[in-house]
PDB file of C-alpha atoms in Angstrom:
ATOM      1  CA  MET A   1       0.756  18.064  -9.059  1.00 33.00           C
ATOM      2  CA  VAL A   2      -2.486  19.951  -9.476  1.00 37.00           C
ATOM      3  CA  ARG A   3      -5.176  18.899  -6.840  1.00 43.00           C
ATOM      4  CA  ARG A   4      -8.817  19.330  -7.147  1.00 46.00           C
ATOM      5  CA  LYS A   5     -10.703  21.312  -4.584  1.00 49.00           C
ATOM      6  CA  ALA A   6     -11.180  19.323  -1.524  1.00 50.00           C
ATOM      7  CA  ASP A   7     -14.547  17.896  -1.068  1.00 86.00           C
ATOM      8  CA  THR A   8     -16.545  17.000   2.157  1.00 96.00           C
ATOM      9  CA  ALA A   9     -16.930  13.714   3.652  1.00 97.00           C
ATOM     10  CA  GLN A  10     -19.343  12.347   6.582  1.00 97.00           C
ATOM     11  CA  VAL A  11     -16.891  11.074   9.140  1.00 98.00           C
ATOM     12  CA  ALA A  12     -17.844   8.247  11.664  1.00 97.00           C
ATOM     13  CA  ASP A  13     -14.845   8.189  13.964  1.00 97.00           C
ATOM     14  CA  LEU A  14     -11.426   9.743  14.312  1.00 98.00           C
ATOM     15  CA  PHE A  15      -9.290   8.202  16.891  1.00 97.00           C
ATOM     16  CA  TYR A  16      -5.859   6.969  17.922  1.00 98.00           C
ATOM     17  CA  SER A  17      -4.915   3.275  18.446  1.00 97.00           C
ATOM     18  CA  PHE A  18      -2.999   0.441  17.028  1.00 95.00           C
ATOM     19  CA  GLN A  19      -3.287  -1.143  13.727  1.00 95.00           C
ATOM     20  CA  GLY A  20      -5.178  -4.186  14.358  1.00 91.00           C
ATOM     21  CA  GLU A  21      -4.722  -6.129  11.204  1.00 92.00           C
ATOM     22  CA  GLY A  22      -2.474  -6.669   8.148  1.00 90.00           C
ATOM     23  CA  PRO A  23       1.161  -5.950   7.615  1.00 92.00           C
ATOM     24  CA  SER A  24       1.177  -3.010   9.936  1.00 94.00           C
ATOM     25  CA  PHE A  25      -0.291  -5.095  12.761  1.00 93.00           C
ATOM     26  CA  GLY A  26       0.541  -3.433  16.174  1.00 94.00           C
ATOM     27  CA  ARG A  27       1.836   0.025  14.963  1.00 96.00           C
ATOM     28  CA  ARG A  28       0.361   2.986  16.376  1.00 97.00           C
ATOM     29  CA  ALA A  29      -1.903   4.860  14.123  1.00 98.00           C
ATOM     30  CA  LEU A  30      -4.225   7.937  13.487  1.00 98.00           C
ATOM     31  CA  PHE A  31      -7.385   6.607  12.181  1.00 98.00           C
ATOM     32  CA  ALA A  32     -10.109   8.384   9.850  1.00 98.00           C
ATOM     33  CA  ARG A  33     -13.332   6.385   9.522  1.00 98.00           C
ATOM     34  CA  LEU A  34     -15.678   7.639   6.769  1.00 98.00           C
ATOM     35  CA  MET A  35     -19.311   6.924   6.327  1.00 98.00           C
ATOM     36  CA  ALA A  36     -21.036   5.096   3.364  1.00 97.00           C
ATOM     37  CA  CYS A  37     -20.384   1.784   1.665  1.00 98.00           C
ATOM     38  CA  ASN A  38     -21.306   0.432  -1.736  1.00 97.00           C
ATOM     39  CA  LEU A  39     -21.363  -3.164  -0.467  1.00 97.00           C
ATOM     40  CA  THR A  40     -23.757  -4.800   2.019  1.00 97.00           C
ATOM     41  CA  CYS A  41     -21.565  -7.426   3.885  1.00 96.00           C
ATOM     42  CA  GLY A  42     -23.911 -10.036   5.608  1.00 95.00           C
ATOM     43  CA  TYR A  43     -26.910  -9.210   3.439  1.00 96.00           C
ATOM     44  CA  ALA A  44     -27.624  -9.724  -0.160  1.00 95.00           C
ATOM     45  CA  ALA A  45     -28.962  -6.414  -0.489  1.00 95.00           C
ATOM     46  CA  LEU A  46     -29.413  -3.182   1.478  1.00 95.00           C
ATOM     47  CA  PRO A  47     -31.509  -3.904   4.494  1.00 94.00           C
ATOM     48  CA  ARG A  48     -34.831  -2.115   4.452  1.00 93.00           C
ATOM     49  CA  THR A  49     -35.734  -2.704   8.272  1.00 95.00           C
ATOM     50  CA  SER A  50     -33.923  -2.999  11.614  1.00 93.00           C
ATOM     51  CA  ASP A  51     -34.892  -6.475  11.826  1.00 93.00           C
ATOM     52  CA  THR A  52     -33.781  -7.524   8.563  1.00 95.00           C
ATOM     53  CA  PRO A  53     -31.933 -10.910   8.959  1.00 94.00           C
ATOM     54  CA  THR A  54     -28.500 -11.492   7.764  1.00 94.00           C
ATOM     55  CA  ASP A  55     -27.759 -13.737   4.631  1.00 94.00           C
ATOM     56  CA  GLY A  56     -24.120 -14.456   4.926  1.00 91.00           C
ATOM     57  CA  THR A  57     -21.541 -15.689   7.700  1.00 91.00           C
ATOM     58  CA  MET A  58     -19.222 -12.681   7.073  1.00 92.00           C
ATOM     59  CA  ILE A  59     -20.951  -9.792   8.871  1.00 91.00           C
ATOM     60  CA  CYS A  60     -19.669  -6.293   8.547  1.00 93.00           C
ATOM     61  CA  ASP A  61     -18.262  -5.105  11.921  1.00 91.00           C
ATOM     62  CA  THR A  62     -18.949  -1.429  10.882  1.00 94.00           C
ATOM     63  CA  GLU A  63     -22.404  -1.556   9.846  1.00 94.00           C
ATOM     64  CA  TYR A  64     -22.906   1.828  11.603  1.00 95.00           C
ATOM     65  CA  THR A  65     -21.222   3.503   8.554  1.00 97.00           C
ATOM     66  CA  TRP A  66     -23.811   2.361   6.115  1.00 96.00           C
ATOM     67  CA  ASN A  67     -26.875   0.469   7.373  1.00 95.00           C
ATOM     68  CA  VAL A  68     -29.212   3.240   8.338  1.00 93.00           C
ATOM     69  CA  ALA A  69     -32.062   0.780   8.749  1.00 94.00           C
ATOM     70  CA  ARG A  70     -30.397  -0.394  11.847  1.00 92.00           C
ATOM     71  CA  HIS A  71     -28.061   2.393  12.876  1.00 92.00           C
ATOM     72  CA  ASP A  72     -28.850   6.134  13.293  1.00 91.00           C
ATOM     73  CA  PRO A  73     -26.189   8.145  11.283  1.00 88.00           C
ATOM     74  CA  GLY A  74     -26.945  11.225  13.126  1.00 85.00           C
ATOM     75  CA  THR A  75     -23.631  11.296  15.074  1.00 86.00           C
ATOM     76  CA  ALA A  76     -21.532  11.470  11.883  1.00 95.00           C
ATOM     77  CA  ARG A  77     -19.846  14.837  11.254  1.00 96.00           C
ATOM     78  CA  THR A  78     -19.600  16.458   7.825  1.00 97.00           C
ATOM     79  CA  MET A  79     -15.983  17.680   7.551  1.00 97.00           C
ATOM     80  CA  THR A  80     -13.521  18.824   4.938  1.00 97.00           C
ATOM     81  CA  SER A  81     -10.313  16.999   4.432  1.00 97.00           C
ATOM     82  CA  ALA A  82      -8.444  19.942   5.903  1.00 96.00           C
ATOM     83  CA  GLU A  83     -10.641  19.683   9.138  1.00 97.00           C
ATOM     84  CA  ILE A  84     -10.137  15.921   9.099  1.00 98.00           C
ATOM     85  CA  TRP A  85      -6.381  16.416   8.890  1.00 98.00           C
ATOM     86  CA  ASP A  86      -6.245  19.095  11.635  1.00 98.00           C
ATOM     87  CA  GLU A  87      -8.231  16.791  13.996  1.00 98.00           C
ATOM     88  CA  LEU A  88      -5.821  13.854  13.399  1.00 98.00           C
ATOM     89  CA  LEU A  89      -2.990  16.117  14.305  1.00 98.00           C
ATOM     90  CA  ARG A  90      -4.811  17.091  17.388  1.00 98.00           C
ATOM     91  CA  ILE A  91      -5.312  13.614  18.723  1.00 98.00           C
ATOM     92  CA  ASP A  92      -1.671  12.669  17.952  1.00 98.00           C
ATOM     93  CA  PRO A  93      -0.375  12.494  21.604  1.00 98.00           C
ATOM     94  CA  ALA A  94       2.758  14.025  20.376  1.00 98.00           C
ATOM     95  CA  THR A  95       0.896  17.228  19.760  1.00 98.00           C
ATOM     96  CA  ALA A  96       0.211  17.607  23.632  1.00 97.00           C
ATOM     97  CA  ASP A  97       3.607  15.998  24.715  1.00 98.00           C
ATOM     98  CA  PRO A  98       6.248  16.719  22.380  1.00 96.00           C
ATOM     99  CA  SER A  99       8.512  14.219  24.334  1.00 98.00           C
ATOM    100  CA  LEU A 100       6.513  11.367  22.515  1.00 98.00           C
ATOM    101  CA  MET A 101       7.399  10.457  18.958  1.00 97.00           C
ATOM    102  CA  PRO A 102       4.748  11.586  16.566  1.00 98.00           C
ATOM    103  CA  VAL A 103       2.478   8.702  14.941  1.00 98.00           C
ATOM    104  CA  ASP A 104       3.816   7.950  11.752  1.00 98.00           C
ATOM    105  CA  LEU A 105       0.833   6.146  10.180  1.00 98.00           C
ATOM    106  CA  VAL A 106      -2.462   7.320   9.035  1.00 98.00           C
ATOM    107  CA  ILE A 107      -5.294   5.008   8.156  1.00 98.00           C
ATOM    108  CA  VAL A 108      -8.267   5.855   6.169  1.00 98.00           C
ATOM    109  CA  THR A 109     -10.989   3.380   6.431  1.00 98.00           C
ATOM    110  CA  GLY A 110     -14.728   3.116   6.485  1.00 96.00           C
ATOM    111  CA  GLY A 111     -17.367   1.935   5.175  1.00 96.00           C
ATOM    112  CA  GLU A 112     -15.618   2.401   1.796  1.00 98.00           C
ATOM    113  CA  PRO A 113     -13.273   5.332   1.790  1.00 98.00           C
ATOM    114  CA  LEU A 114     -12.821   5.626  -1.910  1.00 98.00           C
ATOM    115  CA  LEU A 115     -16.400   6.711  -2.230  1.00 98.00           C
ATOM    116  CA  HIS A 116     -14.705   9.999  -1.027  1.00 97.00           C
ATOM    117  CA  ARG A 117     -11.739   9.853  -3.220  1.00 97.00           C
ATOM    118  CA  ASP A 118     -10.963  13.626  -3.324  1.00 96.00           C
ATOM    119  CA  VAL A 119     -10.966  13.630   0.440  1.00 97.00           C
ATOM    120  CA  VAL A 120      -8.883  10.463   0.904  1.00 98.00           C
ATOM    121  CA  THR A 121      -6.355  11.842  -1.773  1.00 97.00           C
ATOM    122  CA  HIS A 122      -6.142  15.191  -0.009  1.00 97.00           C
ATOM    123  CA  LEU A 123      -5.370  13.378   3.414  1.00 98.00           C
ATOM    124  CA  ALA A 124      -2.819  11.181   1.554  1.00 98.00           C
ATOM    125  CA  TRP A 125      -0.905  14.257   0.291  1.00 98.00           C
ATOM    126  CA  SER A 126      -1.218  16.127   3.554  1.00 98.00           C
ATOM    127  CA  ALA A 127       0.326  13.128   5.371  1.00 98.00           C
ATOM    128  CA  ARG A 128       2.995  12.655   2.843  1.00 97.00           C
ATOM    129  CA  ALA A 129       4.161  16.159   3.175  1.00 97.00           C
ATOM    130  CA  ASP A 130       4.299  15.710   7.005  1.00 97.00           C
ATOM    131  CA  GLY A 131       6.531  12.507   6.687  1.00 97.00           C
ATOM    132  CA  ARG A 132       3.533  10.110   7.634  1.00 98.00           C
ATOM    133  CA  ALA A 133       2.598   6.819   5.847  1.00 98.00           C
ATOM    134  CA  VAL A 134      -0.849   6.103   4.739  1.00 98.00           C
ATOM    135  CA  GLU A 135      -2.841   2.963   4.475  1.00 98.00           C
ATOM    136  CA  VAL A 136      -6.248   3.026   2.623  1.00 98.00           C
ATOM    137  CA  GLU A 137      -8.541   0.151   3.574  1.00 98.00           C
ATOM    138  CA  THR A 138     -10.804  -0.533   0.453  1.00 98.00           C
ATOM    139  CA  ASN A 139     -12.950  -3.353  -0.720  1.00 98.00           C
ATOM    140  CA  ALA A 140     -11.268  -2.904  -4.191  1.00 98.00           C
ATOM    141  CA  THR A 141     -14.643  -2.035  -6.106  1.00 98.00           C
ATOM    142  CA  VAL A 142     -13.811   1.665  -6.554  1.00 98.00           C
ATOM    143  CA  ALA A 143     -10.738   2.769  -8.692  1.00 98.00           C
ATOM    144  CA  PRO A 144      -8.293   4.695  -6.624  1.00 97.00           C
ATOM    145  CA  GLY A 145      -7.269   7.140  -9.302  1.00 96.00           C
ATOM    146  CA  SER A 146      -3.774   8.393 -10.403  1.00 97.00           C
ATOM    147  CA  ASP A 147      -3.355  11.191  -8.115  1.00 97.00           C
ATOM    148  CA  LEU A 148      -3.922   8.861  -5.021  1.00 98.00           C
ATOM    149  CA  ILE A 149      -1.649   6.176  -6.300  1.00 98.00           C
ATOM    150  CA  ALA A 150       1.015   8.831  -6.952  1.00 98.00           C
ATOM    151  CA  ALA A 151       0.818   9.797  -3.206  1.00 98.00           C
ATOM    152  CA  GLY A 152       2.398   6.428  -2.381  1.00 97.00           C
ATOM    153  CA  VAL A 153      -0.316   5.132  -0.117  1.00 98.00           C
ATOM    154  CA  CYS A 154      -0.668   1.358   0.554  1.00 98.00           C
ATOM    155  CA  PHE A 155      -3.905  -0.205  -0.252  1.00 98.00           C
ATOM    156  CA  ASN A 156      -5.091  -2.809   2.274  1.00 98.00           C
ATOM    157  CA  ALA A 157      -7.617  -4.433  -0.290  1.00 98.00           C
ATOM    158  CA  GLY A 158     -10.115  -6.579   1.031  1.00 97.00           C
ATOM    159  CA  LEU A 159     -12.157  -8.571  -1.474  1.00 97.00           C
ATOM    160  CA  LYS A 160     -15.308  -9.776  -0.197  1.00 98.00           C
ATOM    161  CA  LEU A 161     -15.975 -13.521  -0.488  1.00 97.00           C
ATOM    162  CA  GLU A 162     -19.081 -15.391  -1.166  1.00 97.00           C
ATOM    163  CA  SER A 163     -19.617 -15.841   2.541  1.00 96.00           C
ATOM    164  CA  SER A 164     -20.379 -12.148   2.856  1.00 96.00           C
ATOM    165  CA  ALA A 165     -23.691 -12.732   0.673  1.00 97.00           C
ATOM    166  CA  VAL A 166     -22.946  -9.892  -1.603  1.00 97.00           C
ATOM    167  CA  PRO A 167     -23.526 -10.988  -5.254  1.00 97.00           C
ATOM    168  CA  ARG A 168     -20.310 -11.576  -7.209  1.00 97.00           C
ATOM    169  CA  GLY A 169     -20.951  -8.822  -9.790  1.00 98.00           C
ATOM    170  CA  ARG A 170     -21.031  -6.284  -7.067  1.00 98.00           C
ATOM    171  CA  ARG A 171     -18.057  -7.403  -4.874  1.00 98.00           C
ATOM    172  CA  ILE A 172     -15.671  -8.462  -7.724  1.00 98.00           C
ATOM    173  CA  LYS A 173     -14.680  -5.602 -10.094  1.00 98.00           C
ATOM    174  CA  PRO A 174     -11.767  -7.157 -12.383  1.00 98.00           C
ATOM    175  CA  HIS A 175     -10.653  -3.719 -13.719  1.00 98.00           C
ATOM    176  CA  VAL A 176     -10.292  -2.263 -10.145  1.00 98.00           C
ATOM    177  CA  ILE A 177      -8.540  -5.322  -8.853  1.00 98.00           C
ATOM    178  CA  ARG A 178      -6.010  -5.393 -11.851  1.00 98.00           C
ATOM    179  CA  GLN A 179      -5.375  -1.665 -11.385  1.00 98.00           C
ATOM    180  CA  LEU A 180      -4.611  -1.934  -7.685  1.00 98.00           C
ATOM    181  CA  GLN A 181      -2.325  -5.205  -8.362  1.00 98.00           C
ATOM    182  CA  ASP A 182      -0.496  -3.255 -11.012  1.00 98.00           C
ATOM    183  CA  THR A 183       0.404  -0.213  -8.495  1.00 98.00           C
ATOM    184  CA  GLY A 184       2.613  -2.580  -6.553  1.00 97.00           C
ATOM    185  CA  GLN A 185       1.164  -0.923  -3.403  1.00 98.00           C
ATOM    186  CA  ALA A 186      -1.659  -3.282  -2.634  1.00 98.00           C
ATOM    187  CA  ARG A 187      -1.757  -5.950   0.027  1.00 98.00           C
ATOM    188  CA  TRP A 188      -4.705  -8.283  -0.250  1.00 98.00           C
ATOM    189  CA  LYS A 189      -6.609  -9.151   2.980  1.00 96.00           C
ATOM    190  CA  PHE A 190      -9.283 -11.734   3.015  1.00 97.00           C
ATOM    191  CA  VAL A 191     -11.723 -11.812   6.041  1.00 95.00           C
ATOM    192  CA  VAL A 192     -12.245 -15.561   6.610  1.00 95.00           C
ATOM    193  CA  THR A 193     -15.150 -17.088   8.390  1.00 94.00           C
ATOM    194  CA  CYS A 194     -15.033 -20.883   7.501  1.00 92.00           C
ATOM    195  CA  PRO A 195     -12.700 -23.347   5.528  1.00 92.00           C
ATOM    196  CA  ALA A 196     -14.840 -23.055   2.509  1.00 92.00           C
ATOM    197  CA  ASP A 197     -13.654 -19.538   2.045  1.00 96.00           C
ATOM    198  CA  ILE A 198     -10.020 -21.041   1.334  1.00 97.00           C
ATOM    199  CA  GLN A 199     -10.796 -22.270  -2.111  1.00 96.00           C
ATOM    200  CA  GLU A 200     -12.326 -19.261  -3.136  1.00 98.00           C
ATOM    201  CA  ILE A 201      -9.364 -17.356  -2.189  1.00 98.00           C
ATOM    202  CA  VAL A 202      -7.261 -19.615  -4.178  1.00 98.00           C
ATOM    203  CA  ALA A 203      -9.217 -18.956  -7.089  1.00 98.00           C
ATOM    204  CA  LEU A 204      -9.225 -15.388  -6.858  1.00 98.00           C
ATOM    205  CA  GLN A 205      -5.393 -15.251  -6.403  1.00 98.00           C
ATOM    206  CA  HIS A 206      -5.021 -17.311  -9.498  1.00 98.00           C
ATOM    207  CA  GLU A 207      -7.417 -15.371 -11.492  1.00 98.00           C
ATOM    208  CA  PHE A 208      -5.776 -11.966 -10.715  1.00 98.00           C
ATOM    209  CA  GLY A 209      -2.103 -12.887  -9.827  1.00 98.00           C
ATOM    210  CA  LEU A 210      -2.606 -11.627  -6.548  1.00 98.00           C
ATOM    211  CA  THR A 211       0.550 -10.975  -4.234  1.00 94.00           C
ATOM    212  CA  GLN A 212       1.091 -10.211  -0.548  1.00 95.00           C
ATOM    213  CA  VAL A 213      -2.134 -12.262   0.468  1.00 98.00           C
ATOM    214  CA  TRP A 214      -3.051 -12.096   4.165  1.00 97.00           C
ATOM    215  CA  LEU A 215      -5.886 -14.121   5.947  1.00 97.00           C
ATOM    216  CA  SER A 216      -7.870 -12.210   8.800  1.00 95.00           C
ATOM    217  CA  PRO A 217     -10.307 -13.892  11.068  1.00 94.00           C
ATOM    218  CA  GLU A 218     -13.831 -12.643  11.158  1.00 92.00           C
ATOM    219  CA  GLY A 219     -14.850 -12.130  14.652  1.00 89.00           C
ATOM    220  CA  THR A 220     -15.780  -9.568  17.335  1.00 89.00           C
ATOM    221  CA  THR A 221     -14.728 -11.581  20.369  1.00 93.00           C
ATOM    222  CA  ALA A 222     -11.307 -12.866  21.283  1.00 93.00           C
ATOM    223  CA  ASP A 223     -12.527 -16.653  21.546  1.00 94.00           C
ATOM    224  CA  VAL A 224     -13.639 -16.436  17.845  1.00 93.00           C
ATOM    225  CA  VAL A 225     -10.551 -14.738  16.513  1.00 92.00           C
ATOM    226  CA  VAL A 226      -8.347 -17.182  18.148  1.00 94.00           C
ATOM    227  CA  GLU A 227     -10.401 -20.247  17.126  1.00 95.00           C
ATOM    228  CA  ARG A 228     -10.444 -19.200  13.619  1.00 94.00           C
ATOM    229  CA  MET A 229      -6.809 -18.314  13.514  1.00 94.00           C
ATOM    230  CA  ARG A 230      -6.038 -21.877  14.631  1.00 94.00           C
ATOM    231  CA  TRP A 231      -7.531 -23.454  11.622  1.00 94.00           C
ATOM    232  CA  MET A 232      -6.320 -20.605   9.207  1.00 94.00           C
ATOM    233  CA  ALA A 233      -2.699 -20.824  10.209  1.00 95.00           C
ATOM    234  CA  ASP A 234      -2.414 -24.331   8.510  1.00 95.00           C
ATOM    235  CA  ALA A 235      -4.264 -23.133   5.310  1.00 96.00           C
ATOM    236  CA  ALA A 236      -1.927 -20.005   5.125  1.00 97.00           C
ATOM    237  CA  LEU A 237       1.219 -21.863   5.364  1.00 97.00           C
ATOM    238  CA  THR A 238      -0.032 -24.506   2.766  1.00 97.00           C
ATOM    239  CA  HIS A 239      -0.874 -21.628   0.303  1.00 98.00           C
ATOM    240  CA  GLY A 240       2.164 -19.587   1.072  1.00 97.00           C
ATOM    241  CA  TRP A 241      -0.151 -16.631   2.527  1.00 98.00           C
ATOM    242  CA  ASN A 242       0.469 -14.658   5.710  1.00 97.00           C
ATOM    243  CA  VAL A 243      -1.880 -14.490   8.783  1.00 96.00           C
ATOM    244  CA  THR A 244      -2.988 -11.440  10.753  1.00 94.00           C
ATOM    245  CA  SER A 245      -5.154 -11.436  13.962  1.00 90.00           C
ATOM    246  CA  ARG A 246      -7.339  -8.500  15.162  1.00 89.00           C
ATOM    247  CA  ALA A 247      -5.464  -6.806  17.906  1.00 88.00           C
ATOM    248  CA  HIS A 248      -8.204  -4.454  18.768  1.00 88.00           C
ATOM    249  CA  VAL A 249     -10.709  -7.284  19.286  1.00 90.00           C
ATOM    250  CA  LEU A 250      -8.244  -9.201  21.354  1.00 91.00           C
ATOM    251  CA  ILE A 251      -7.672  -6.114  23.571  1.00 89.00           C
ATOM    252  CA  TRP A 252     -10.827  -4.283  23.753  1.00 89.00           C
ATOM    253  CA  GLY A 253     -13.527  -6.667  22.229  1.00 88.00           C
ATOM    254  CA  ASP A 254     -16.146  -5.012  19.944  1.00 83.00           C
ATOM    255  CA  GLU A 255     -15.655  -1.413  21.432  1.00 86.00           C
ATOM    256  CA  ARG A 256     -16.180   1.351  18.813  1.00 86.00           C
ATOM    257  CA  GLY A 257     -13.350   3.612  17.998  1.00 84.00           C
ATOM    258  CA  ARG A 258     -10.587   1.364  19.196  1.00 85.00           C
TER     259      ARG A 258
END
């Protein structure tokens, strides 16, 4: 495979934790959270001031990666993919203590990480060469490209719903959705805030033939996560879907880098 020269990306966080959602719930993982997003979940358009009110009920929990009207991006670091990879290896506890098993899962998230596709692709191939699996968390609006698909990553694809307030034309990109579905490497995770979200998910699954559907409760407190899971569970069983919780919220609340 011929790889393009690695680019750089602004990095919000690099950390070691558990995967809090989806099929890998509870697995130890090394996380790379990249800056920038092409959507504005919670707002119909990019906020211009720090006091811009939200429009939707599904509010982005990592606004600090893209909402510069409310958050100072000055703490982000500009790094090459090689530098990101070296830092991920450094924070693997097995590096300092060889008696531990190395962390075998790398998660690249954001923001929207596929805005930095070259960086993500380089990280994916680095992880594959080191015997580690990779999950890319994407909003499924940016095509992954053949090199990234060939790296064998799993795409945790989170289509945004009407409750996000983002206009459909920005959040639903049929050609990208179909490409991801056709890879056989996508798991579709929907962040749910209210029962009205369920029928929209039904319609999207029917429109695009989505498989491996997961429901995840929106919430940054344990009480909200648990309350939403209680009514989500019945909907998931009815429609043949899976349910995931948010382990990091249940354990640490809304603490960044967890």
